[in-house]
Amino acid sequence: MGDPMVRRLLAAGHAVTAWNRTHAKAEALAAAGARPVSDLGEAVRDAQIVISMLEAGPTVNLVLQAALPLLAPNALWIDMSSTQQAEAQAFHTLLTAQGRRFIDAPVSGGVGGAAAGTLAIMAGGSAEDFAEAEAVFAPMGRATRVGPAGAGQVAKLCNQLIVGATINIVAEAMLLAQAAGADPAAMRAAIRGGFAESKILEVHGQRMLDRNFVAGGKITTQLKDQRNILAAAEAAGIVLPLTELVTARYMTLAKQIPQADHSAALIGLEQMNPGQRVGAAPDQLD
């Protein structure tokens, strides 16, 4: 995700210093105009805006703790990773205590959306900091401030709640069509444009028909998000019974095919229904 996001920033005329824990990934951006550096301190020193895009909250914390002593006064750290709400709030507290600022701004849209500059960006932070960040967000997608620090992660979790559940529902529709004698591809075409239309039906419905489960979004990543959703629900004092069921499905899949795309929920459903299978193509898993 970070690679196409940097390319969008560069194309819009922003100067970008790129750092990655795997330096070769930063070096790959040099031809596009980025300044790759191998030292984290060199990357953040004197920067007024720092953007992090990392795998999970604990990794963000490690990088942030290492960079904090070197950050410019009043620097704005924008974390576009997907973390827990409590983690984002802790980052905000840590940075503000040291005279810096923080926005959590997770995204939805995948690598394709990052390359096209059409990401949905959900930002949590002050109105003043968001206004400053808008020029940076604009090349990457559509940014919306959804509340104070931590609120961006809540909005992302709501997004992932809908994504995770809808993938499973689309898989059930595909299998029902197949088992009950309808053509799953024709069923999908027939209902598109109606109330059941969604990006999930469009993208992951086609993946299921093609049996293309090469990871775009991994099952393990979706499971991480599901667990974060339930943690946020517990903190908010509510119960989400459907999300608990979806999480259990992804827990089972993570034990069997952890690196597959989350649309492989169809495979798990077929395993629960021996003898039933959507389409005749072989499974593509890697």
PDB file of C-alpha atoms in Angstrom:
ATOM      1  CA  MET A   1       0.000   0.000   0.000  1.00  0.00           C
ATOM      2  CA  GLY A   2       2.766   2.446   0.866  1.00  0.00           C
ATOM      3  CA  ASP A   3       4.440   2.218  -2.533  1.00  0.00           C
ATOM      4  CA  PRO A   4       1.510   3.455  -4.675  1.00  0.00           C
ATOM      5  CA  MET A   5       0.599   6.036  -2.040  1.00  0.00           C
ATOM      6  CA  VAL A   6       4.087   7.533  -2.262  1.00  0.00           C
ATOM      7  CA  ARG A   7       3.855   7.548  -6.061  1.00  0.00           C
ATOM      8  CA  ARG A   8       0.595   9.503  -5.883  1.00  0.00           C
ATOM      9  CA  LEU A   9       2.199  12.076  -3.584  1.00  0.00           C
ATOM     10  CA  LEU A  10       5.188  12.435  -5.886  1.00  0.00           C
ATOM     11  CA  ALA A  11       2.986  12.829  -8.964  1.00  0.00           C
ATOM     12  CA  ALA A  12       1.165  15.657  -7.180  1.00  0.00           C
ATOM     13  CA  GLY A  13       4.447  17.501  -6.620  1.00  0.00           C
ATOM     14  CA  HIS A  14       5.117  16.641  -2.980  1.00  0.00           C
ATOM     15  CA  ALA A  15       8.709  16.026  -1.888  1.00  0.00           C
ATOM     16  CA  VAL A  16       8.879  12.617  -0.200  1.00  0.00           C
ATOM     17  CA  THR A  17      11.659  11.063   1.838  1.00  0.00           C
ATOM     18  CA  ALA A  18      11.021   7.312   1.944  1.00  0.00           C
ATOM     19  CA  TRP A  19      12.087   4.910   4.676  1.00  0.00           C
ATOM     20  CA  ASN A  20      11.215   1.236   5.014  1.00  0.00           C
ATOM     21  CA  ARG A  21      12.387  -1.446   7.398  1.00  0.00           C
ATOM     22  CA  THR A  22      13.360  -3.288   4.185  1.00  0.00           C
ATOM     23  CA  HIS A  23      15.485  -0.624   2.514  1.00  0.00           C
ATOM     24  CA  ALA A  24      15.092  -2.112  -0.978  1.00  0.00           C
ATOM     25  CA  LYS A  25      11.409  -1.163  -0.880  1.00  0.00           C
ATOM     26  CA  ALA A  26      12.324   2.479  -0.285  1.00  0.00           C
ATOM     27  CA  GLU A  27      15.005   2.364  -2.974  1.00  0.00           C
ATOM     28  CA  ALA A  28      12.411   1.156  -5.487  1.00  0.00           C
ATOM     29  CA  LEU A  29      10.764   4.583  -5.230  1.00  0.00           C
ATOM     30  CA  ALA A  30      13.863   6.547  -6.214  1.00  0.00           C
ATOM     31  CA  ALA A  31      13.090   6.399  -9.933  1.00  0.00           C
ATOM     32  CA  ALA A  32       9.710   8.007  -9.235  1.00  0.00           C
ATOM     33  CA  GLY A  33      11.395  10.935  -7.484  1.00  0.00           C
ATOM     34  CA  ALA A  34      11.468   9.910  -3.838  1.00  0.00           C
ATOM     35  CA  ARG A  35      14.571  10.319  -1.669  1.00  0.00           C
ATOM     36  CA  PRO A  36      15.140   6.888  -0.111  1.00  0.00           C
ATOM     37  CA  VAL A  37      17.074   6.748   3.159  1.00  0.00           C
ATOM     38  CA  SER A  38      18.160   3.789   5.263  1.00  0.00           C
ATOM     39  CA  ASP A  39      18.125   5.642   8.586  1.00  0.00           C
ATOM     40  CA  LEU A  40      14.799   6.357  10.296  1.00  0.00           C
ATOM     41  CA  GLY A  41      16.220   9.458  11.980  1.00  0.00           C
ATOM     42  CA  GLU A  42      17.227  10.932   8.644  1.00  0.00           C
ATOM     43  CA  ALA A  43      13.737  10.257   7.306  1.00  0.00           C
ATOM     44  CA  VAL A  44      11.863  12.140  10.034  1.00  0.00           C
ATOM     45  CA  ARG A  45      14.343  14.820  11.064  1.00  0.00           C
ATOM     46  CA  ASP A  46      13.035  18.313  10.158  1.00  0.00           C
ATOM     47  CA  ALA A  47       9.886  16.869   8.530  1.00  0.00           C
ATOM     48  CA  GLN A  48       6.723  18.815   9.304  1.00  0.00           C
ATOM     49  CA  ILE A  49       4.526  15.885   8.228  1.00  0.00           C
ATOM     50  CA  VAL A  50       5.387  12.210   8.750  1.00  0.00           C
ATOM     51  CA  ILE A  51       3.174   9.473   7.293  1.00  0.00           C
ATOM     52  CA  SER A  52       3.391   5.886   8.545  1.00  0.00           C
ATOM     53  CA  MET A  53       1.866   2.909   6.738  1.00  0.00           C
ATOM     54  CA  LEU A  54       2.724  -0.253   8.652  1.00  0.00           C
ATOM     55  CA  GLU A  55       1.291  -3.701   9.273  1.00  0.00           C
ATOM     56  CA  ALA A  56      -0.232  -3.259  12.734  1.00  0.00           C
ATOM     57  CA  GLY A  57      -0.287  -1.198  15.914  1.00  0.00           C
ATOM     58  CA  PRO A  58       2.703  -2.813  17.674  1.00  0.00           C
ATOM     59  CA  THR A  59       4.911  -2.076  14.647  1.00  0.00           C
ATOM     60  CA  VAL A  60       3.669   1.519  14.502  1.00  0.00           C
ATOM     61  CA  ASN A  61       4.535   1.851  18.187  1.00  0.00           C
ATOM     62  CA  LEU A  62       8.090   0.577  17.682  1.00  0.00           C
ATOM     63  CA  VAL A  63       8.732   2.971  14.795  1.00  0.00           C
ATOM     64  CA  LEU A  64       7.079   5.891  16.566  1.00  0.00           C
ATOM     65  CA  GLN A  65       9.041   5.373  19.767  1.00  0.00           C
ATOM     66  CA  ALA A  66      12.296   5.253  17.809  1.00  0.00           C
ATOM     67  CA  ALA A  67      11.455   8.373  15.779  1.00  0.00           C
ATOM     68  CA  LEU A  68       9.945  10.510  18.541  1.00  0.00           C
ATOM     69  CA  PRO A  69      13.175  12.057  19.912  1.00  0.00           C
ATOM     70  CA  LEU A  70      14.109  13.170  16.392  1.00  0.00           C
ATOM     71  CA  LEU A  71      10.798  14.714  15.355  1.00  0.00           C
ATOM     72  CA  ALA A  72      10.659  18.438  14.691  1.00  0.00           C
ATOM     73  CA  PRO A  73       8.690  20.520  17.224  1.00  0.00           C
ATOM     74  CA  ASN A  74       4.976  20.573  16.359  1.00  0.00           C
ATOM     75  CA  ALA A  75       5.460  17.924  13.637  1.00  0.00           C
ATOM     76  CA  LEU A  76       2.269  16.216  12.470  1.00  0.00           C
ATOM     77  CA  TRP A  77       2.387  12.396  12.455  1.00  0.00           C
ATOM     78  CA  ILE A  78      -0.284  10.823  10.237  1.00  0.00           C
ATOM     79  CA  ASP A  79      -0.657   7.091  10.788  1.00  0.00           C
ATOM     80  CA  MET A  80      -2.476   5.491   7.854  1.00  0.00           C
ATOM     81  CA  SER A  81      -2.049   1.943   9.186  1.00  0.00           C
ATOM     82  CA  SER A  82      -4.956  -0.088  10.536  1.00  0.00           C
ATOM     83  CA  THR A  83      -4.615  -0.317  14.324  1.00  0.00           C
ATOM     84  CA  GLN A  84      -6.823  -0.595  17.369  1.00  0.00           C
ATOM     85  CA  GLN A  85      -8.657   2.524  18.507  1.00  0.00           C
ATOM     86  CA  ALA A  86      -6.880   2.371  21.876  1.00  0.00           C
ATOM     87  CA  GLU A  87      -3.505   2.212  20.134  1.00  0.00           C
ATOM     88  CA  ALA A  88      -4.289   5.303  18.062  1.00  0.00           C
ATOM     89  CA  GLN A  89      -5.410   7.152  21.173  1.00  0.00           C
ATOM     90  CA  ALA A  90      -2.176   6.153  22.925  1.00  0.00           C
ATOM     91  CA  PHE A  91      -0.111   7.450  19.981  1.00  0.00           C
ATOM     92  CA  HIS A  92      -2.017  10.732  20.184  1.00  0.00           C
ATOM     93  CA  THR A  93      -1.378  11.042  23.916  1.00  0.00           C
ATOM     94  CA  LEU A  94       2.327  10.244  23.512  1.00  0.00           C
ATOM     95  CA  LEU A  95       2.895  12.735  20.695  1.00  0.00           C
ATOM     96  CA  THR A  96       0.929  15.606  22.199  1.00  0.00           C
ATOM     97  CA  ALA A  97       2.769  15.197  25.499  1.00  0.00           C
ATOM     98  CA  GLN A  98       5.983  15.763  23.551  1.00  0.00           C
ATOM     99  CA  GLY A  99       4.736  18.832  21.683  1.00  0.00           C
ATOM    100  CA  ARG A 100       3.832  17.052  18.450  1.00  0.00           C
ATOM    101  CA  ARG A 101       0.499  16.304  16.766  1.00  0.00           C
ATOM    102  CA  PHE A 102      -1.280  13.162  15.552  1.00  0.00           C
ATOM    103  CA  ILE A 103      -3.953  12.034  13.101  1.00  0.00           C
ATOM    104  CA  ASP A 104      -5.033   8.430  12.617  1.00  0.00           C
ATOM    105  CA  ALA A 105      -6.105   8.037   8.993  1.00  0.00           C
ATOM    106  CA  PRO A 106      -6.607   4.398   7.961  1.00  0.00           C
ATOM    107  CA  VAL A 107      -7.725   3.707   4.414  1.00  0.00           C
ATOM    108  CA  SER A 108      -9.949   1.425   2.381  1.00  0.00           C
ATOM    109  CA  GLY A 109      -9.665   0.621  -1.297  1.00  0.00           C
ATOM    110  CA  GLY A 110      -6.741  -1.756  -1.507  1.00  0.00           C
ATOM    111  CA  VAL A 111      -3.656  -1.514  -3.676  1.00  0.00           C
ATOM    112  CA  GLY A 112      -5.787  -0.679  -6.715  1.00  0.00           C
ATOM    113  CA  GLY A 113      -7.384   2.269  -4.933  1.00  0.00           C
ATOM    114  CA  ALA A 114      -3.983   3.448  -3.729  1.00  0.00           C
ATOM    115  CA  ALA A 115      -2.596   3.383  -7.282  1.00  0.00           C
ATOM    116  CA  ALA A 116      -5.642   5.201  -8.674  1.00  0.00           C
ATOM    117  CA  GLY A 117      -5.752   7.783  -5.887  1.00  0.00           C
ATOM    118  CA  THR A 118      -9.279   6.761  -4.928  1.00  0.00           C
ATOM    119  CA  LEU A 119      -8.753   5.548  -1.365  1.00  0.00           C
ATOM    120  CA  ALA A 120     -11.402   6.217   1.254  1.00  0.00           C
ATOM    121  CA  ILE A 121      -9.438   7.932   4.035  1.00  0.00           C
ATOM    122  CA  MET A 122     -11.010   8.019   7.503  1.00  0.00           C
ATOM    123  CA  ALA A 123      -9.301  10.589   9.694  1.00  0.00           C
ATOM    124  CA  GLY A 124      -9.363  11.119  13.452  1.00  0.00           C
ATOM    125  CA  GLY A 125      -7.831  14.282  14.866  1.00  0.00           C
ATOM    126  CA  SER A 126      -8.436  17.967  15.423  1.00  0.00           C
ATOM    127  CA  ALA A 127     -10.169  20.043  12.751  1.00  0.00           C
ATOM    128  CA  GLU A 128      -7.081  22.264  12.483  1.00  0.00           C
ATOM    129  CA  ASP A 129      -4.699  19.364  11.943  1.00  0.00           C
ATOM    130  CA  PHE A 130      -7.055  17.773   9.419  1.00  0.00           C
ATOM    131  CA  ALA A 131      -7.218  21.034   7.458  1.00  0.00           C
ATOM    132  CA  GLU A 132      -3.420  21.070   7.286  1.00  0.00           C
ATOM    133  CA  ALA A 133      -3.316  17.447   6.139  1.00  0.00           C
ATOM    134  CA  GLU A 134      -5.946  17.760   3.407  1.00  0.00           C
ATOM    135  CA  ALA A 135      -3.421  18.782   0.740  1.00  0.00           C
ATOM    136  CA  VAL A 136      -1.477  15.596   1.501  1.00  0.00           C
ATOM    137  CA  PHE A 137      -4.552  13.400   1.550  1.00  0.00           C
ATOM    138  CA  ALA A 138      -5.960  14.745  -1.730  1.00  0.00           C
ATOM    139  CA  PRO A 139      -3.619  12.897  -4.147  1.00  0.00           C
ATOM    140  CA  MET A 140      -4.308   9.607  -2.372  1.00  0.00           C
ATOM    141  CA  GLY A 141      -8.100   9.707  -2.207  1.00  0.00           C
ATOM    142  CA  ARG A 142     -11.140  11.147  -0.498  1.00  0.00           C
ATOM    143  CA  ALA A 143     -10.517  12.098   3.122  1.00  0.00           C
ATOM    144  CA  THR A 144     -13.223  12.610   5.733  1.00  0.00           C
ATOM    145  CA  ARG A 145     -12.681  13.717   9.322  1.00  0.00           C
ATOM    146  CA  VAL A 146     -14.851  11.440  11.450  1.00  0.00           C
ATOM    147  CA  GLY A 147     -13.997  12.703  14.927  1.00  0.00           C
ATOM    148  CA  PRO A 148     -11.118  13.077  17.403  1.00  0.00           C
ATOM    149  CA  ALA A 149      -7.990  10.924  17.528  1.00  0.00           C
ATOM    150  CA  GLY A 150      -8.926   7.244  17.391  1.00  0.00           C
ATOM    151  CA  ALA A 151     -12.145   7.881  15.483  1.00  0.00           C
ATOM    152  CA  GLY A 152     -10.455   7.119  12.165  1.00  0.00           C
ATOM    153  CA  GLN A 153      -9.711   3.606  13.371  1.00  0.00           C
ATOM    154  CA  VAL A 154     -13.315   3.191  14.516  1.00  0.00           C
ATOM    155  CA  ALA A 155     -14.538   4.152  11.040  1.00  0.00           C
ATOM    156  CA  LYS A 156     -12.064   1.717   9.447  1.00  0.00           C
ATOM    157  CA  LEU A 157     -13.280  -1.045  11.747  1.00  0.00           C
ATOM    158  CA  CYS A 158     -16.854  -0.288  10.703  1.00  0.00           C
ATOM    159  CA  ASN A 159     -15.694  -0.585   7.100  1.00  0.00           C
ATOM    160  CA  GLN A 160     -13.990  -3.914   7.783  1.00  0.00           C
ATOM    161  CA  LEU A 161     -17.009  -5.173   9.723  1.00  0.00           C
ATOM    162  CA  ILE A 162     -19.143  -4.644   6.607  1.00  0.00           C
ATOM    163  CA  VAL A 163     -16.478  -6.063   4.279  1.00  0.00           C
ATOM    164  CA  GLY A 164     -15.872  -9.205   6.323  1.00  0.00           C
ATOM    165  CA  ALA A 165     -19.546  -9.976   6.783  1.00  0.00           C
ATOM    166  CA  THR A 166     -20.514  -9.173   3.180  1.00  0.00           C
ATOM    167  CA  ILE A 167     -17.814 -11.428   1.722  1.00  0.00           C
ATOM    168  CA  ASN A 168     -19.316 -14.300   3.692  1.00  0.00           C
ATOM    169  CA  ILE A 169     -22.848 -13.387   2.591  1.00  0.00           C
ATOM    170  CA  VAL A 170     -21.795 -13.243  -1.085  1.00  0.00           C
ATOM    171  CA  ALA A 171     -20.153 -16.662  -0.678  1.00  0.00           C
ATOM    172  CA  GLU A 172     -23.416 -18.049   0.735  1.00  0.00           C
ATOM    173  CA  ALA A 173     -25.390 -16.590  -2.177  1.00  0.00           C
ATOM    174  CA  MET A 174     -22.979 -18.126  -4.678  1.00  0.00           C
ATOM    175  CA  LEU A 175     -23.186 -21.548  -3.070  1.00  0.00           C
ATOM    176  CA  LEU A 176     -26.964 -21.410  -2.720  1.00  0.00           C
ATOM    177  CA  ALA A 177     -27.330 -20.565  -6.412  1.00  0.00           C
ATOM    178  CA  GLN A 178     -25.048 -23.448  -7.376  1.00  0.00           C
ATOM    179  CA  ALA A 179     -26.681 -25.987  -5.066  1.00  0.00           C
ATOM    180  CA  ALA A 180     -30.257 -25.002  -5.954  1.00  0.00           C
ATOM    181  CA  GLY A 181     -29.738 -25.242  -9.710  1.00  0.00           C
ATOM    182  CA  ALA A 182     -29.129 -21.639 -10.795  1.00  0.00           C
ATOM    183  CA  ASP A 183     -26.028 -20.425 -12.611  1.00  0.00           C
ATOM    184  CA  PRO A 184     -24.021 -18.450  -9.989  1.00  0.00           C
ATOM    185  CA  ALA A 185     -22.549 -16.131 -12.640  1.00  0.00           C
ATOM    186  CA  ALA A 186     -25.983 -15.418 -14.111  1.00  0.00           C
ATOM    187  CA  MET A 187     -27.427 -14.919 -10.624  1.00  0.00           C
ATOM    188  CA  ARG A 188     -24.736 -12.350  -9.870  1.00  0.00           C
ATOM    189  CA  ALA A 189     -25.398 -10.544 -13.151  1.00  0.00           C
ATOM    190  CA  ALA A 190     -29.151 -10.560 -12.515  1.00  0.00           C
ATOM    191  CA  ILE A 191     -29.005  -8.961  -9.071  1.00  0.00           C
ATOM    192  CA  ARG A 192     -26.401  -6.337  -9.916  1.00  0.00           C
ATOM    193  CA  GLY A 193     -27.875  -2.852  -9.939  1.00  0.00           C
ATOM    194  CA  GLY A 194     -30.479  -3.870  -7.363  1.00  0.00           C
ATOM    195  CA  PHE A 195     -30.384  -3.453  -3.591  1.00  0.00           C
ATOM    196  CA  ALA A 196     -27.750  -6.208  -3.256  1.00  0.00           C
ATOM    197  CA  GLU A 197     -25.217  -4.359  -5.416  1.00  0.00           C
ATOM    198  CA  SER A 198     -21.910  -3.679  -3.695  1.00  0.00           C
ATOM    199  CA  LYS A 199     -18.194  -3.459  -4.367  1.00  0.00           C
ATOM    200  CA  ILE A 200     -17.891  -6.811  -2.640  1.00  0.00           C
ATOM    201  CA  LEU A 201     -20.359  -8.430  -5.043  1.00  0.00           C
ATOM    202  CA  GLU A 202     -18.526  -6.824  -7.962  1.00  0.00           C
ATOM    203  CA  VAL A 203     -14.934  -7.637  -6.992  1.00  0.00           C
ATOM    204  CA  HIS A 204     -15.079 -10.613  -4.667  1.00  0.00           C
ATOM    205  CA  GLY A 205     -18.084 -12.144  -6.381  1.00  0.00           C
ATOM    206  CA  GLN A 206     -15.999 -12.327  -9.555  1.00  0.00           C
ATOM    207  CA  ARG A 207     -13.048 -13.692  -7.608  1.00  0.00           C
ATOM    208  CA  MET A 208     -15.254 -16.495  -6.316  1.00  0.00           C
ATOM    209  CA  LEU A 209     -16.536 -17.311  -9.809  1.00  0.00           C
ATOM    210  CA  ASP A 210     -12.956 -17.397 -11.099  1.00  0.00           C
ATOM    211  CA  ARG A 211     -11.800 -19.185  -7.928  1.00  0.00           C
ATOM    212  CA  ASN A 212      -9.009 -16.619  -7.782  1.00  0.00           C
ATOM    213  CA  PHE A 213      -7.999 -16.563  -4.134  1.00  0.00           C
ATOM    214  CA  VAL A 214      -4.519 -15.090  -4.641  1.00  0.00           C
ATOM    215  CA  ALA A 215      -4.251 -12.612  -1.799  1.00  0.00           C
ATOM    216  CA  GLY A 216      -5.251  -9.024  -2.264  1.00  0.00           C
ATOM    217  CA  GLY A 217      -6.414  -8.748   1.317  1.00  0.00           C
ATOM    218  CA  LYS A 218      -5.185 -11.745   3.300  1.00  0.00           C
ATOM    219  CA  ILE A 219      -7.362 -13.868   5.557  1.00  0.00           C
ATOM    220  CA  THR A 220      -4.883 -13.182   8.374  1.00  0.00           C
ATOM    221  CA  THR A 221      -5.300  -9.430   7.880  1.00  0.00           C
ATOM    222  CA  GLN A 222      -9.080  -9.734   7.898  1.00  0.00           C
ATOM    223  CA  LEU A 223      -8.895 -11.817  11.073  1.00  0.00           C
ATOM    224  CA  LYS A 224      -6.743  -9.126  12.706  1.00  0.00           C
ATOM    225  CA  ASP A 225      -9.386  -6.563  11.774  1.00  0.00           C
ATOM    226  CA  GLN A 226     -12.214  -8.779  13.066  1.00  0.00           C
ATOM    227  CA  ARG A 227     -10.487  -9.106  16.422  1.00  0.00           C
ATOM    228  CA  ASN A 228      -9.930  -5.357  16.553  1.00  0.00           C
ATOM    229  CA  ILE A 229     -13.644  -4.833  15.834  1.00  0.00           C
ATOM    230  CA  LEU A 230     -14.606  -7.058  18.751  1.00  0.00           C
ATOM    231  CA  ALA A 231     -12.094  -5.276  21.003  1.00  0.00           C
ATOM    232  CA  ALA A 232     -13.640  -1.927  20.080  1.00  0.00           C
ATOM    233  CA  ALA A 233     -17.131  -3.320  20.704  1.00  0.00           C
ATOM    234  CA  GLU A 234     -16.096  -4.607  24.130  1.00  0.00           C
ATOM    235  CA  ALA A 235     -14.590  -1.229  24.991  1.00  0.00           C
ATOM    236  CA  ALA A 236     -17.822   0.447  23.898  1.00  0.00           C
ATOM    237  CA  GLY A 237     -19.903  -1.984  25.967  1.00  0.00           C
ATOM    238  CA  ILE A 238     -21.842  -3.523  23.080  1.00  0.00           C
ATOM    239  CA  VAL A 239     -22.304  -7.018  21.597  1.00  0.00           C
ATOM    240  CA  LEU A 240     -21.962  -7.695  17.853  1.00  0.00           C
ATOM    241  CA  PRO A 241     -23.289 -11.240  17.344  1.00  0.00           C
ATOM    242  CA  LEU A 242     -22.898 -11.390  13.557  1.00  0.00           C
ATOM    243  CA  THR A 243     -19.331 -10.115  13.765  1.00  0.00           C
ATOM    244  CA  GLU A 244     -18.580 -12.828  16.317  1.00  0.00           C
ATOM    245  CA  LEU A 245     -19.792 -15.457  13.809  1.00  0.00           C
ATOM    246  CA  VAL A 246     -17.759 -13.936  10.981  1.00  0.00           C
ATOM    247  CA  THR A 247     -14.672 -13.833  13.216  1.00  0.00           C
ATOM    248  CA  ALA A 248     -15.097 -17.521  14.019  1.00  0.00           C
ATOM    249  CA  ARG A 249     -15.244 -18.324  10.284  1.00  0.00           C
ATOM    250  CA  TYR A 250     -12.014 -16.429   9.623  1.00  0.00           C
ATOM    251  CA  MET A 251     -10.328 -18.087  12.606  1.00  0.00           C
ATOM    252  CA  THR A 252     -11.005 -21.467  11.008  1.00  0.00           C
ATOM    253  CA  LEU A 253      -9.768 -20.315   7.601  1.00  0.00           C
ATOM    254  CA  ALA A 254      -6.618 -18.793   9.121  1.00  0.00           C
ATOM    255  CA  LYS A 255      -5.619 -22.243  10.353  1.00  0.00           C
ATOM    256  CA  GLN A 256      -6.057 -23.774   6.889  1.00  0.00           C
ATOM    257  CA  ILE A 257      -5.156 -21.183   4.235  1.00  0.00           C
ATOM    258  CA  PRO A 258      -3.837 -18.112   6.090  1.00  0.00           C
ATOM    259  CA  GLN A 259      -2.198 -16.461   3.068  1.00  0.00           C
ATOM    260  CA  ALA A 260      -5.251 -16.715   0.800  1.00  0.00           C
ATOM    261  CA  ASP A 261      -7.464 -13.773  -0.097  1.00  0.00           C
ATOM    262  CA  HIS A 262     -10.353 -13.154   2.293  1.00  0.00           C
ATOM    263  CA  SER A 263     -12.767 -14.093  -0.506  1.00  0.00           C
ATOM    264  CA  ALA A 264     -11.611 -17.654   0.200  1.00  0.00           C
ATOM    265  CA  ALA A 265     -14.429 -17.597   2.746  1.00  0.00           C
ATOM    266  CA  LEU A 266     -16.149 -19.493  -0.096  1.00  0.00           C
ATOM    267  CA  ILE A 267     -13.739 -22.400   0.385  1.00  0.00           C
ATOM    268  CA  GLY A 268     -14.580 -22.576   4.072  1.00  0.00           C
ATOM    269  CA  LEU A 269     -18.284 -22.558   3.270  1.00  0.00           C
ATOM    270  CA  GLU A 270     -17.864 -25.350   0.728  1.00  0.00           C
ATOM    271  CA  GLN A 271     -16.038 -27.430   3.338  1.00  0.00           C
ATOM    272  CA  MET A 272     -19.138 -27.132   5.501  1.00  0.00           C
ATOM    273  CA  ASN A 273     -21.228 -28.412   2.578  1.00  0.00           C
ATOM    274  CA  PRO A 274     -19.443 -31.518   1.210  1.00  0.00           C
ATOM    275  CA  GLY A 275     -20.068 -32.158  -2.466  1.00  0.00           C
ATOM    276  CA  GLN A 276     -20.970 -28.548  -3.249  1.00  0.00           C
ATOM    277  CA  ARG A 277     -18.589 -26.294  -5.185  1.00  0.00           C
ATOM    278  CA  VAL A 278     -18.993 -23.095  -7.171  1.00  0.00           C
ATOM    279  CA  GLY A 279     -17.546 -23.437 -10.677  1.00  0.00           C
ATOM    280  CA  ALA A 280     -15.153 -25.957 -12.164  1.00  0.00           C
ATOM    281  CA  ALA A 281     -11.921 -23.930 -12.277  1.00  0.00           C
ATOM    282  CA  PRO A 282      -9.021 -25.017 -10.045  1.00  0.00           C
ATOM    283  CA  ASP A 283      -8.368 -22.925  -6.953  1.00  0.00           C
ATOM    284  CA  GLN A 284      -5.722 -20.224  -7.369  1.00  0.00           C
ATOM    285  CA  LEU A 285      -4.109 -19.684  -3.980  1.00  0.00           C
ATOM    286  CA  ASP A 286      -0.661 -18.263  -4.793  1.00  0.00           C
TER     287      ASP A 286
END
